[in-house]
Amino acid sequence: MTLSLLAGTLALLASSALPTLAADQEISWIYCGDKIDPIHEKYIKEWEGKNAGFKVVPEVVGWAQCQDKATTLAAAGTPVAMAYVGSRTLKEFAQNDMIVPVPMTDEEKASYYPNIVDTVTFDDNQWGVPVAFSTKALYWNKDLFKAAGLDPETAPKTWAEEVAFAKQIKEKTGTAGYGLPAKTFDNTMHQFMHWVYTNNGKVIDGDKIVIDSPEVLAALQAYKDITPYSVEGATAYEQNEIRAIFLDGKVAMIQAGSGAAARLKETKINWGVAPLPLGPAAKGEGTLLITDSLAVFKGSGVEEKAIEFAKFITSPGPQGEYELQGGAGLTPLRPSAKVDEFVKADPSWKPFIDGIAFGGPEPLFTDYKGFQNVMIELVQAVVTGKAEPADALKKAAADLEQYK
């Protein structure tokens, strides 16, 4: 009787508490960075105004820790509702049953530039909503080109020209012709993938490892060929450190994001920006398509509302304001009249958009860090002369089997 009464009392308390709980439902959001972008703050308030009873609660976590924190909380059974993650990790999260699908309609898919939805798709489903996007282009120092006897207004269009230009600059001026980063750092893999995608190559196709191909071998050989004319000690640098050397006028060519243009405008460097040079098997201008996404975690109790909010905050209006601020290194996710105006006002944006059509996504592996480490080892083995490209590629193909 007592137990029965207690059970009834608890049930009554639970039912009476429901309205209060509903009024205070939180959509917790692990937000990577140093602070919340004011544009996101504005649209959070707008969404909350239209969704009474729900509050979006961002927690700002530094870039180095934010993804690990989201993973740790989910693994402990206390997931946040939503987290900003690298799209490369979505397959791993999904296969560990930590996130829920965020399916897109055909109309939603069609709103993006080509191939972007592929960065969040596997098993014919979407597992995140893209929130940030970056591509790369080639920057060159016109004064160094001129000093080396090259046309300062003409960037290399092919890998062969790129290697030849780098060689001529190094020999004629003593300055590094190219900046190749090969530090034990994630963007060493990213930088090489830009070469893979400018030669119609792939790392994985479905569940089949296809990295040991003529297209990727040609990219690795080109890496070997340009290394002697690059910044010395490539394994000491990641891409932002290479960019700093370029901003100091000490290297003639680098591949970098749109954020470099904003920084260059504050220097006295006479610079240009062009599409990434192409390999012999290229079908058109290409680049690695890197996206970060909003992933919705399983078990928060507010999954549907989190999906709704994620789609709202990344919809054309809010997203357009967020990504077209300049300086952040972001490429627009969607074509629009606003983007056209932006490019017309600042033509340096054009190469970053033109490379999308033949670009490719970050390869999705069940152990992304394992994949990344194999790719870094591949690049380092070749640029340090420890292995020939063909041998390094065969080893990488075998090593990747365990991570697919």
CSV table of C-alpha atoms in Angstrom, one decimal:
chain,number,residue,atom,x,y,z
A,1,MET,CA,0.0,0.0,0.0
A,2,THR,CA,2.8,2.4,0.9
A,3,LEU,CA,4.7,1.5,-2.2
A,4,SER,CA,1.6,1.9,-4.3
A,5,LEU,CA,0.9,5.3,-2.7
A,6,LEU,CA,4.5,6.4,-3.3
A,7,ALA,CA,4.3,5.3,-6.9
A,8,GLY,CA,1.1,7.3,-7.3
A,9,THR,CA,2.7,10.4,-5.7
A,10,LEU,CA,5.7,10.2,-8.0
A,11,ALA,CA,3.5,9.8,-11.0
A,12,LEU,CA,1.5,12.9,-10.0
A,13,LEU,CA,4.7,14.9,-9.4
A,14,ALA,CA,6.1,13.8,-12.7
A,15,SER,CA,2.9,14.8,-14.6
A,16,SER,CA,2.7,18.1,-12.8
A,17,ALA,CA,6.3,18.9,-13.6
A,18,LEU,CA,5.9,18.3,-17.3
A,19,PRO,CA,4.7,21.8,-18.2
A,20,THR,CA,7.7,23.3,-16.4
A,21,LEU,CA,10.1,20.9,-18.1
A,22,ALA,CA,8.6,21.7,-21.5
A,23,ALA,CA,9.0,25.4,-20.9
A,24,ASP,CA,12.7,25.0,-20.2
A,25,GLN,CA,13.8,22.5,-22.8
A,26,GLU,CA,17.3,23.3,-23.8
A,27,ILE,CA,19.1,22.6,-27.1
A,28,SER,CA,22.6,22.4,-25.9
A,29,TRP,CA,25.2,23.3,-28.6
A,30,ILE,CA,28.9,22.7,-28.5
A,31,TYR,CA,30.2,25.7,-30.4
A,32,CYS,CA,33.8,25.6,-31.6
A,33,GLY,CA,35.9,28.7,-31.4
A,34,ASP,CA,36.8,31.6,-29.1
A,35,LYS,CA,33.4,33.3,-29.0
A,36,ILE,CA,29.9,33.0,-30.6
A,37,ASP,CA,29.6,34.9,-33.9
A,38,PRO,CA,27.2,37.9,-33.5
A,39,ILE,CA,25.3,36.7,-36.5
A,40,HIS,CA,24.6,33.4,-34.9
A,41,GLU,CA,23.6,35.2,-31.7
A,42,LYS,CA,21.1,37.3,-33.7
A,43,TYR,CA,19.5,34.3,-35.3
A,44,ILE,CA,19.4,32.2,-32.1
A,45,LYS,CA,17.2,34.9,-30.6
A,46,GLU,CA,15.0,35.0,-33.8
A,47,TRP,CA,14.5,31.2,-33.7
A,48,GLU,CA,13.7,31.2,-30.0
A,49,GLY,CA,11.2,33.9,-30.5
A,50,LYS,CA,9.3,31.7,-32.9
A,51,ASN,CA,9.7,28.5,-30.8
A,52,ALA,CA,8.4,29.2,-27.4
A,53,GLY,CA,9.5,26.6,-24.8
A,54,PHE,CA,12.9,26.0,-26.4
A,55,LYS,CA,16.1,27.7,-25.6
A,56,VAL,CA,19.4,27.2,-27.5
A,57,VAL,CA,22.3,27.1,-25.1
A,58,PRO,CA,25.7,27.3,-26.9
A,59,GLU,CA,28.8,26.3,-25.0
A,60,VAL,CA,31.9,27.8,-26.5
A,61,VAL,CA,34.8,25.3,-26.6
A,62,GLY,CA,38.2,25.8,-28.1
A,63,TRP,CA,38.9,24.2,-31.5
A,64,ALA,CA,41.4,21.8,-30.1
A,65,GLN,CA,38.9,20.4,-27.5
A,66,CYS,CA,35.4,20.8,-28.9
A,67,GLN,CA,35.1,17.7,-31.0
A,68,ASP,CA,36.6,15.5,-28.2
A,69,LYS,CA,34.2,17.0,-25.7
A,70,ALA,CA,31.2,16.2,-27.9
A,71,THR,CA,32.5,12.6,-28.3
A,72,THR,CA,33.2,12.1,-24.6
A,73,LEU,CA,29.7,13.3,-23.6
A,74,ALA,CA,28.0,11.1,-26.1
A,75,ALA,CA,30.1,8.0,-25.1
A,76,ALA,CA,29.2,8.7,-21.4
A,77,GLY,CA,25.5,8.7,-22.2
A,78,THR,CA,25.1,12.4,-21.5
A,79,PRO,CA,25.1,13.8,-25.1
A,80,VAL,CA,24.7,17.5,-26.0
A,81,ALA,CA,21.8,18.1,-28.4
A,82,MET,CA,24.0,19.4,-31.2
A,83,ALA,CA,27.7,20.0,-31.9
A,84,TYR,CA,29.9,21.7,-34.5
A,85,VAL,CA,32.0,18.9,-35.9
A,86,GLY,CA,34.3,18.2,-38.9
A,87,SER,CA,32.1,16.4,-41.5
A,88,ARG,CA,35.0,13.9,-41.8
A,89,THR,CA,33.9,12.4,-38.4
A,90,LEU,CA,30.2,11.9,-39.2
A,91,LYS,CA,30.6,8.3,-40.5
A,92,GLU,CA,32.5,7.3,-37.3
A,93,PHE,CA,29.8,9.0,-35.1
A,94,ALA,CA,26.9,7.3,-37.0
A,95,GLN,CA,28.4,3.8,-37.0
A,96,ASN,CA,28.9,4.2,-33.2
A,97,ASP,CA,25.2,5.1,-33.0
A,98,MET,CA,25.9,8.5,-31.4
A,99,ILE,CA,24.1,10.7,-33.9
A,100,VAL,CA,20.8,10.7,-35.8
A,101,PRO,CA,20.3,11.2,-39.5
A,102,VAL,CA,19.5,14.7,-40.8
A,103,PRO,CA,17.9,13.8,-44.1
A,104,MET,CA,17.6,16.5,-46.7
A,105,THR,CA,14.8,16.9,-49.3
A,106,ASP,CA,15.7,17.1,-53.0
A,107,GLU,CA,15.1,20.8,-52.8
A,108,GLU,CA,17.5,21.2,-49.9
A,109,LYS,CA,20.2,19.2,-51.7
A,110,ALA,CA,19.8,21.2,-54.9
A,111,SER,CA,20.3,24.5,-53.1
A,112,TYR,CA,24.0,23.7,-52.4
A,113,TYR,CA,26.9,23.9,-54.8
A,114,PRO,CA,27.7,20.5,-56.5
A,115,ASN,CA,29.3,17.8,-54.3
A,116,ILE,CA,28.8,19.6,-51.0
A,117,VAL,CA,26.1,17.3,-49.8
A,118,ASP,CA,28.5,14.4,-50.5
A,119,THR,CA,30.6,15.6,-47.6
A,120,VAL,CA,27.9,14.6,-45.1
A,121,THR,CA,26.4,11.6,-46.9
A,122,PHE,CA,27.0,7.9,-46.7
A,123,ASP,CA,24.7,4.9,-47.0
A,124,ASP,CA,22.4,7.2,-48.9
A,125,ASN,CA,21.7,9.4,-45.9
A,126,GLN,CA,22.8,12.8,-44.6
A,127,TRP,CA,24.3,12.8,-41.1
A,128,GLY,CA,24.9,16.5,-40.5
A,129,VAL,CA,24.0,20.0,-41.8
A,130,PRO,CA,27.0,21.8,-43.4
A,131,VAL,CA,27.7,25.1,-41.5
A,132,ALA,CA,31.2,26.0,-42.8
A,133,PHE,CA,32.9,25.3,-46.1
A,134,SER,CA,36.4,25.9,-47.4
A,135,THR,CA,38.2,25.5,-50.7
A,136,LYS,CA,41.7,26.4,-51.8
A,137,ALA,CA,43.2,28.4,-54.6
A,138,LEU,CA,46.8,29.2,-55.6
A,139,TYR,CA,48.4,32.5,-54.4
A,140,TRP,CA,51.5,33.9,-56.1
A,141,ASN,CA,53.9,36.7,-55.3
A,142,LYS,CA,54.1,38.8,-58.5
A,143,ASP,CA,57.3,40.5,-57.6
A,144,LEU,CA,59.1,37.2,-57.0
A,145,PHE,CA,57.8,36.0,-60.4
A,146,LYS,CA,59.2,39.1,-62.1
A,147,ALA,CA,62.5,38.8,-60.3
A,148,ALA,CA,62.8,35.3,-61.6
A,149,GLY,CA,62.1,36.3,-65.2
A,150,LEU,CA,58.5,35.0,-65.2
A,151,ASP,CA,55.4,36.9,-66.3
A,152,PRO,CA,54.1,38.3,-63.0
A,153,GLU,CA,50.5,38.3,-64.3
A,154,THR,CA,50.4,34.7,-65.3
A,155,ALA,CA,50.0,31.9,-62.7
A,156,PRO,CA,50.8,28.3,-63.5
A,157,LYS,CA,47.9,26.4,-65.0
A,158,THR,CA,49.3,22.8,-64.7
A,159,TRP,CA,51.5,20.9,-62.2
A,160,ALA,CA,54.3,20.8,-64.8
A,161,GLU,CA,54.3,24.6,-65.0
A,162,GLU,CA,54.0,24.9,-61.2
A,163,VAL,CA,57.1,22.8,-60.7
A,164,ALA,CA,59.0,24.6,-63.5
A,165,PHE,CA,58.1,28.0,-62.1
A,166,ALA,CA,59.1,27.0,-58.5
A,167,LYS,CA,62.4,25.7,-59.9
A,168,GLN,CA,63.1,28.9,-61.8
A,169,ILE,CA,62.2,31.1,-58.8
A,170,LYS,CA,64.4,29.1,-56.4
A,171,GLU,CA,67.4,29.1,-58.9
A,172,LYS,CA,67.1,32.8,-60.0
A,173,THR,CA,66.2,34.4,-56.7
A,174,GLY,CA,67.2,32.0,-53.9
A,175,THR,CA,63.7,32.3,-52.5
A,176,ALA,CA,61.5,29.2,-52.1
A,177,GLY,CA,59.3,28.7,-55.1
A,178,TYR,CA,56.5,26.8,-53.3
A,179,GLY,CA,55.3,26.3,-49.7
A,180,LEU,CA,54.6,22.6,-49.1
A,181,PRO,CA,53.4,21.9,-45.5
A,182,ALA,CA,54.2,18.4,-44.2
A,183,LYS,CA,54.0,18.7,-40.4
A,184,THR,CA,52.3,16.0,-38.4
A,185,PHE,CA,49.0,18.0,-38.6
A,186,ASP,CA,45.6,17.4,-40.2
A,187,ASN,CA,46.1,20.0,-42.9
A,188,THR,CA,49.1,18.1,-44.3
A,189,MET,CA,46.6,15.5,-45.4
A,190,HIS,CA,44.2,18.2,-46.6
A,191,GLN,CA,46.9,20.0,-48.7
A,192,PHE,CA,47.7,16.7,-50.5
A,193,MET,CA,44.1,16.0,-51.1
A,194,HIS,CA,43.8,19.2,-53.2
A,195,TRP,CA,46.4,17.7,-55.5
A,196,VAL,CA,44.5,14.4,-55.6
A,197,TYR,CA,41.3,16.3,-56.6
A,198,THR,CA,43.1,18.4,-59.3
A,199,ASN,CA,44.0,15.1,-61.0
A,200,ASN,CA,40.6,13.3,-60.9
A,201,GLY,CA,41.9,11.0,-58.1
A,202,LYS,CA,40.1,9.3,-55.2
A,203,VAL,CA,41.1,7.7,-51.9
A,204,ILE,CA,38.1,5.5,-51.3
A,205,ASP,CA,35.1,4.6,-53.5
A,206,GLY,CA,32.2,3.3,-51.4
A,207,ASP,CA,34.1,0.8,-49.2
A,208,LYS,CA,36.9,0.1,-51.7
A,209,ILE,CA,40.3,1.7,-51.2
A,210,VAL,CA,41.4,3.1,-54.6
A,211,ILE,CA,44.3,5.4,-53.5
A,212,ASP,CA,46.8,3.2,-55.3
A,213,SER,CA,45.9,4.6,-58.7
A,214,PRO,CA,47.8,6.3,-61.6
A,215,GLU,CA,46.0,9.6,-60.7
A,216,VAL,CA,47.1,9.6,-57.1
A,217,LEU,CA,50.6,8.3,-57.9
A,218,ALA,CA,51.0,11.3,-60.3
A,219,ALA,CA,50.0,13.7,-57.5
A,220,LEU,CA,52.5,12.1,-55.1
A,221,GLN,CA,55.2,12.2,-57.8
A,222,ALA,CA,54.5,15.9,-58.4
A,223,TYR,CA,54.9,16.5,-54.6
A,224,LYS,CA,58.3,14.8,-54.8
A,225,ASP,CA,59.2,16.9,-57.8
A,226,ILE,CA,58.4,20.3,-56.2
A,227,THR,CA,59.9,19.5,-52.8
A,228,PRO,CA,63.5,20.6,-53.8
A,229,TYR,CA,62.1,24.1,-54.7
A,230,SER,CA,59.8,24.4,-51.7
A,231,VAL,CA,60.3,25.9,-48.3
A,232,GLU,CA,63.1,23.9,-46.6
A,233,GLY,CA,62.2,21.4,-43.9
A,234,ALA,CA,58.6,20.9,-45.0
A,235,THR,CA,57.8,18.6,-42.0
A,236,ALA,CA,58.3,21.6,-39.6
A,237,TYR,CA,55.3,23.5,-41.1
A,238,GLU,CA,51.6,23.3,-41.2
A,239,GLN,CA,49.6,25.4,-43.7
A,240,ASN,CA,49.0,28.5,-41.5
A,241,GLU,CA,52.8,28.7,-40.8
A,242,ILE,CA,53.4,28.4,-44.6
A,243,ARG,CA,50.9,31.2,-45.1
A,244,ALA,CA,52.8,33.4,-42.6
A,245,ILE,CA,56.0,32.9,-44.6
A,246,PHE,CA,54.1,33.9,-47.8
A,247,LEU,CA,52.7,37.0,-46.0
A,248,ASP,CA,56.4,37.8,-45.1
A,249,GLY,CA,57.3,37.7,-48.8
A,250,LYS,CA,59.6,34.6,-48.4
A,251,VAL,CA,57.8,32.1,-50.6
A,252,ALA,CA,56.5,32.6,-54.2
A,253,MET,CA,53.4,30.2,-54.3
A,254,ILE,CA,51.1,28.6,-51.8
A,255,GLN,CA,47.7,27.1,-51.8
A,256,ALA,CA,45.4,28.7,-49.2
A,257,GLY,CA,41.8,29.6,-48.4
A,258,SER,CA,40.0,32.9,-49.0
A,259,GLY,CA,41.1,34.2,-45.6
A,260,ALA,CA,44.6,34.7,-47.0
A,261,ALA,CA,43.3,37.4,-49.3
A,262,ALA,CA,41.9,39.4,-46.4
A,263,ARG,CA,45.3,39.3,-44.8
A,264,LEU,CA,47.2,40.1,-48.0
A,265,LYS,CA,45.2,43.2,-48.4
A,266,GLU,CA,46.8,44.5,-45.3
A,267,THR,CA,50.4,43.9,-46.6
A,268,LYS,CA,52.5,45.6,-49.3
A,269,ILE,CA,52.8,42.3,-51.2
A,270,ASN,CA,52.0,42.4,-54.9
A,271,TRP,CA,49.9,39.2,-55.2
A,272,GLY,CA,47.5,37.3,-57.4
A,273,VAL,CA,45.2,34.4,-56.8
A,274,ALA,CA,44.2,31.7,-59.4
A,275,PRO,CA,42.6,28.3,-59.6
A,276,LEU,CA,44.8,25.4,-58.4
A,277,PRO,CA,47.0,24.1,-61.1
A,278,LEU,CA,45.8,20.9,-62.8
A,279,GLY,CA,47.3,17.4,-63.1
A,280,PRO,CA,47.4,15.5,-66.5
A,281,ALA,CA,44.2,13.5,-65.7
A,282,ALA,CA,42.1,16.5,-64.5
A,283,LYS,CA,38.6,17.0,-66.0
A,284,GLY,CA,38.3,20.6,-64.7
A,285,GLU,CA,39.2,22.9,-61.9
A,286,GLY,CA,39.2,21.0,-58.6
A,287,THR,CA,39.8,21.3,-54.9
A,288,LEU,CA,39.2,19.4,-51.7
A,289,LEU,CA,35.8,20.4,-50.3
A,290,ILE,CA,36.1,20.6,-46.6
A,291,THR,CA,32.9,21.2,-44.6
A,292,ASP,CA,32.2,21.4,-40.9
A,293,SER,CA,28.7,20.4,-39.9
A,294,LEU,CA,26.1,20.5,-37.1
A,295,ALA,CA,25.6,17.0,-35.9
A,296,VAL,CA,22.5,16.1,-33.9
A,297,PHE,CA,23.3,13.6,-31.1
A,298,LYS,CA,21.1,10.7,-30.1
A,299,GLY,CA,19.5,10.6,-26.7
A,300,SER,CA,19.2,14.3,-25.9
A,301,GLY,CA,15.4,14.2,-26.0
A,302,VAL,CA,15.2,17.2,-28.3
A,303,GLU,CA,16.5,15.6,-31.5
A,304,GLU,CA,13.7,16.8,-33.7
A,305,LYS,CA,13.9,20.4,-32.5
A,306,ALA,CA,17.7,20.3,-32.8
A,307,ILE,CA,17.4,19.3,-36.4
A,308,GLU,CA,14.9,22.1,-37.0
A,309,PHE,CA,17.2,24.6,-35.5
A,310,ALA,CA,20.3,23.3,-37.3
A,311,LYS,CA,18.5,23.7,-40.6
A,312,PHE,CA,17.3,27.2,-39.7
A,313,ILE,CA,20.7,28.5,-38.6
A,314,THR,CA,22.3,27.2,-41.8
A,315,SER,CA,19.5,28.2,-44.2
A,316,PRO,CA,20.3,30.7,-47.0
A,317,GLY,CA,19.6,33.9,-45.1
A,318,PRO,CA,21.5,33.3,-41.8
A,319,GLN,CA,24.2,31.3,-43.5
A,320,GLY,CA,24.8,33.9,-46.2
A,321,GLU,CA,25.4,36.6,-43.6
A,322,TYR,CA,27.7,34.3,-41.6
A,323,GLU,CA,30.0,33.1,-44.4
A,324,LEU,CA,30.3,36.3,-46.4
A,325,GLN,CA,31.9,38.4,-43.7
A,326,GLY,CA,35.3,37.9,-45.3
A,327,GLY,CA,38.5,37.0,-43.4
A,328,ALA,CA,37.2,33.8,-42.0
A,329,GLY,CA,38.4,31.8,-44.9
A,330,LEU,CA,34.9,30.4,-45.7
A,331,THR,CA,33.6,29.7,-49.2
A,332,PRO,CA,29.9,30.1,-49.7
A,333,LEU,CA,27.9,26.9,-49.5
A,334,ARG,CA,25.2,27.9,-52.0
A,335,PRO,CA,25.0,29.9,-55.2
A,336,SER,CA,23.0,33.1,-54.9
A,337,ALA,CA,22.6,36.6,-56.3
A,338,LYS,CA,24.3,37.8,-53.1
A,339,VAL,CA,27.3,35.6,-53.8
A,340,ASP,CA,27.4,36.9,-57.4
A,341,GLU,CA,27.5,40.5,-56.1
A,342,PHE,CA,30.2,39.6,-53.7
A,343,VAL,CA,32.4,38.0,-56.4
A,344,LYS,CA,31.8,41.0,-58.7
A,345,ALA,CA,32.9,43.4,-56.0
A,346,ASP,CA,35.9,41.2,-55.1
A,347,PRO,CA,37.1,39.0,-58.0
A,348,SER,CA,39.6,37.3,-55.8
A,349,TRP,CA,36.7,35.1,-54.6
A,350,LYS,CA,36.2,33.5,-58.0
A,351,PRO,CA,38.8,30.7,-58.0
A,352,PHE,CA,37.5,29.4,-54.7
A,353,ILE,CA,34.0,28.9,-56.2
A,354,ASP,CA,35.2,27.7,-59.6
A,355,GLY,CA,37.0,24.7,-58.1
A,356,ILE,CA,33.9,23.3,-56.6
A,357,ALA,CA,32.4,21.7,-59.7
A,358,PHE,CA,35.2,19.0,-60.0
A,359,GLY,CA,36.1,19.0,-56.3
A,360,GLY,CA,35.7,16.1,-53.9
A,361,PRO,CA,34.8,15.6,-50.3
A,362,GLU,CA,37.0,14.6,-47.4
A,363,PRO,CA,37.0,10.8,-47.6
A,364,LEU,CA,34.8,9.3,-44.9
A,365,PHE,CA,36.4,6.5,-42.8
A,366,THR,CA,35.2,4.8,-39.6
A,367,ASP,CA,38.4,5.8,-37.9
A,368,TYR,CA,39.2,9.2,-39.3
A,369,LYS,CA,42.3,9.8,-37.2
A,370,GLY,CA,43.7,6.5,-38.4
A,371,PHE,CA,43.1,7.6,-42.0
A,372,GLN,CA,44.6,11.0,-41.4
A,373,ASN,CA,47.7,9.5,-39.9
A,374,VAL,CA,48.3,7.2,-42.8
A,375,MET,CA,48.0,10.1,-45.2
A,376,ILE,CA,50.4,12.3,-43.2
A,377,GLU,CA,52.9,9.4,-43.1
A,378,LEU,CA,52.5,8.9,-46.9
A,379,VAL,CA,53.3,12.6,-47.6
A,380,GLN,CA,56.2,12.7,-45.1
A,381,ALA,CA,57.8,9.6,-46.5
A,382,VAL,CA,58.0,11.1,-49.9
A,383,VAL,CA,59.0,14.6,-49.2
A,384,THR,CA,61.8,13.5,-46.8
A,385,GLY,CA,63.0,10.9,-49.4
A,386,LYS,CA,62.4,7.9,-47.1
A,387,ALA,CA,60.3,6.2,-49.8
A,388,GLU,CA,59.6,6.4,-53.5
A,389,PRO,CA,56.0,7.5,-54.4
A,390,ALA,CA,54.9,4.1,-55.8
A,391,ASP,CA,56.2,2.2,-52.7
A,392,ALA,CA,54.7,4.7,-50.3
A,393,LEU,CA,51.3,4.5,-52.0
A,394,LYS,CA,51.2,0.7,-51.9
A,395,LYS,CA,51.9,0.8,-48.2
A,396,ALA,CA,49.2,3.5,-47.6
A,397,ALA,CA,46.6,1.5,-49.5
A,398,ALA,CA,47.3,-1.6,-47.4
A,399,ASP,CA,47.3,0.5,-44.1
A,400,LEU,CA,44.0,2.2,-45.0
A,401,GLU,CA,42.1,-1.2,-45.2
A,402,GLN,CA,41.7,-1.3,-41.4
A,403,TYR,CA,40.1,2.1,-41.2
A,404,LYS,CA,37.5,2.1,-43.9
